[in-house]
Amino acid sequence: LSETGVADEATQRALFSSAAQESEEYVFPYKIYVDISDQYVYVFGWDGGSYSIQERKMICSTGTSKYPTPCKTTIMPKKRARWGYFPTWGSHAQYLTRIDSANAFHSVLYTEPDETTLSVKSFEALGTPASHGCVRLLVSDAKWIYDNCREGTIITVYEGEYDPEYT
């Protein structure tokens, strides 16, 4: 098929025909789960059939009751930044990777885009709900997501026991 950007009848017939084959090209290497009840981010790798290999477990701070991190499944958008600025809160963070249009994975907070201005309070709050909806991480963990998880990665945020209906 020629690339047109339109899922016309010919494209749909090809996609859903018995001759269609799954392509490994579109399998993302990781799937991310955020459990707001235990304040951890879990990253699972693809084993060739499912996301069953736990690659990382990262302590985090998710949203407070006033500014909750929404429980849902999203597809990671393209937007990311080496330093993020939050004008409403007057703070900065490293390795910002969007979860959706309102929230992101990012490092603990800084008063300026300078590694020497770390907010100790933000660091000490890891493991407790303390953000305005984003998922705060250690710098090394935020950088790992920034470096290894690309646009299209599936992110599921849940509370308590994982419920596959979130997907």
Coordinates of C-alpha atoms in Angstrom, one line a residue:
L1 CA 0.0 0.0 0.0
S2 CA 1.1 3.5 -0.6
E3 CA 1.3 5.8 2.4
T4 CA -1.6 8.3 2.2
G5 CA -2.4 8.9 5.9
V6 CA -6.0 7.7 5.3
A7 CA -7.4 4.4 6.5
D8 CA -9.5 3.9 3.3
E9 CA -11.2 0.7 2.3
A10 CA -8.1 -0.8 0.7
T11 CA -6.0 -0.1 3.8
Q12 CA -8.7 -1.5 6.2
R13 CA -9.0 -4.7 4.0
A14 CA -5.3 -5.2 4.2
L15 CA -5.0 -4.6 7.9
F16 CA -7.9 -6.9 8.8
S17 CA -7.3 -9.7 6.2
S18 CA -6.2 -13.2 7.2
A19 CA -2.9 -12.5 5.5
A20 CA -2.1 -9.6 7.8
Q21 CA 0.8 -10.2 10.2
E22 CA 1.7 -8.6 13.5
S23 CA 4.8 -6.5 13.2
E24 CA 7.5 -6.5 16.0
E25 CA 8.4 -3.0 14.7
Y26 CA 5.4 -1.5 16.7
V27 CA 5.9 -3.2 20.0
F28 CA 7.2 -0.8 22.5
P29 CA 10.0 -2.1 24.8
Y30 CA 8.3 -1.0 28.0
K31 CA 4.9 -0.5 29.7
I32 CA 4.7 1.8 32.7
Y33 CA 2.4 1.3 35.8
V34 CA 2.0 3.9 38.5
D35 CA 0.5 2.6 41.8
I36 CA -0.7 5.7 43.7
S37 CA -1.5 3.5 46.8
D38 CA 2.1 2.4 47.3
Q39 CA 3.8 5.4 45.6
Y40 CA 5.9 3.3 43.1
V41 CA 6.3 3.3 39.4
Y42 CA 6.8 -0.1 37.9
V43 CA 8.3 -0.6 34.4
F44 CA 7.8 -3.9 32.7
G45 CA 9.7 -5.0 29.5
W46 CA 8.4 -6.9 26.5
D47 CA 9.3 -10.6 26.6
G48 CA 8.2 -11.4 23.1
G49 CA 4.6 -12.2 24.1
S50 CA 3.7 -9.8 26.9
Y51 CA 5.0 -7.1 29.3
S52 CA 6.1 -9.5 32.0
I53 CA 9.8 -8.6 32.8
Q54 CA 10.0 -6.1 35.7
E55 CA 12.8 -3.8 34.6
R56 CA 12.5 -1.1 37.3
K57 CA 10.7 -0.2 40.5
M58 CA 11.0 3.5 41.3
I59 CA 9.8 5.4 44.4
C60 CA 7.7 8.4 43.5
S61 CA 5.3 11.1 44.8
T62 CA 2.0 11.3 43.0
G63 CA -0.8 13.9 43.5
T64 CA -2.4 14.9 46.7
S65 CA -6.1 14.7 47.4
K66 CA -6.5 18.3 46.3
Y67 CA -4.5 17.7 43.1
P68 CA -4.8 14.0 42.4
T69 CA -3.0 12.0 39.8
P70 CA -5.9 10.6 37.6
C71 CA -6.3 6.8 37.5
K72 CA -6.4 5.9 33.8
T73 CA -4.4 4.4 30.9
T74 CA -2.8 6.8 28.5
I75 CA -0.4 6.8 25.6
M76 CA 2.8 8.8 26.2
P77 CA 2.8 11.9 24.1
K78 CA 5.9 13.2 22.3
K79 CA 6.5 16.2 24.5
R80 CA 9.4 16.1 26.9
A81 CA 12.0 18.6 28.2
R82 CA 15.4 18.5 29.8
W83 CA 14.1 21.1 32.3
G84 CA 10.5 21.8 33.0
Y85 CA 9.1 25.0 34.6
F86 CA 5.8 25.2 36.5
P87 CA 4.9 28.8 36.6
T88 CA 1.8 28.3 38.9
W89 CA 4.1 26.7 41.5
G90 CA 7.3 28.7 40.8
S91 CA 9.4 25.5 40.5
H92 CA 11.5 23.5 38.0
A93 CA 12.2 19.8 37.5
Q94 CA 14.6 17.8 35.4
Y95 CA 13.8 15.2 32.7
L96 CA 10.1 16.0 32.2
T97 CA 8.3 13.3 30.1
R98 CA 4.6 13.9 29.6
I99 CA 1.9 11.4 30.8
D100 CA -0.9 13.5 29.3
S101 CA -1.6 17.2 28.6
A102 CA -1.7 18.1 32.3
N103 CA 0.7 15.7 34.0
A104 CA 4.3 14.3 33.6
F105 CA 7.0 12.2 35.0
H106 CA 9.8 14.4 36.3
S107 CA 12.5 14.7 38.9
V108 CA 12.1 16.2 42.3
L109 CA 11.8 19.9 42.4
Y110 CA 14.3 22.8 42.1
T111 CA 13.9 26.5 42.7
E112 CA 15.9 27.3 39.5
P113 CA 16.9 25.2 36.4
D114 CA 20.2 24.5 38.2
E115 CA 21.1 21.2 39.9
T116 CA 22.4 23.0 43.0
T117 CA 18.9 24.4 43.8
L118 CA 17.3 21.1 44.8
S119 CA 14.2 21.3 47.0
V120 CA 15.1 19.1 50.0
K121 CA 11.4 19.0 51.0
S122 CA 10.5 17.6 47.6
F123 CA 13.1 14.9 47.9
E124 CA 12.1 14.0 51.4
A125 CA 8.5 13.7 50.3
L126 CA 9.2 10.8 47.9
G127 CA 7.1 7.9 48.8
T128 CA 4.1 10.1 49.8
P129 CA 1.4 11.9 47.8
A130 CA 3.0 15.4 47.5
S131 CA 2.7 16.6 43.9
H132 CA 0.1 18.6 42.0
G133 CA -0.8 15.6 39.8
C134 CA 2.5 14.8 38.2
V135 CA 4.7 11.8 39.2
R136 CA 7.9 13.0 40.9
L137 CA 10.9 10.7 40.8
L138 CA 14.5 10.6 41.8
V139 CA 16.6 12.4 39.1
S140 CA 18.1 9.1 37.9
D141 CA 14.7 7.5 37.5
A142 CA 13.2 10.5 35.7
K143 CA 16.2 10.5 33.4
W144 CA 15.8 6.7 32.7
I145 CA 12.2 7.3 31.6
Y146 CA 13.2 10.3 29.6
D147 CA 16.0 8.3 27.8
N148 CA 14.2 5.0 27.4
C149 CA 10.5 5.5 27.0
R150 CA 9.3 7.1 23.8
E151 CA 6.1 8.5 22.4
G152 CA 3.5 5.8 22.3
T153 CA 4.5 4.0 25.5
I154 CA 1.5 2.8 27.5
I155 CA 1.1 4.3 31.0
T156 CA -1.4 3.0 33.5
V157 CA -2.1 4.8 36.7
Y158 CA -4.1 2.9 39.3
E159 CA -4.8 2.7 43.0
G160 CA -4.4 -0.6 45.0
E161 CA -4.8 -3.8 43.2
Y162 CA -4.1 -3.5 39.5
D163 CA -7.4 -3.6 37.5
P164 CA -7.0 -4.6 33.9
E165 CA -10.2 -2.7 33.1
Y166 CA -8.0 0.5 33.3
T167 CA -6.5 -0.6 30.0

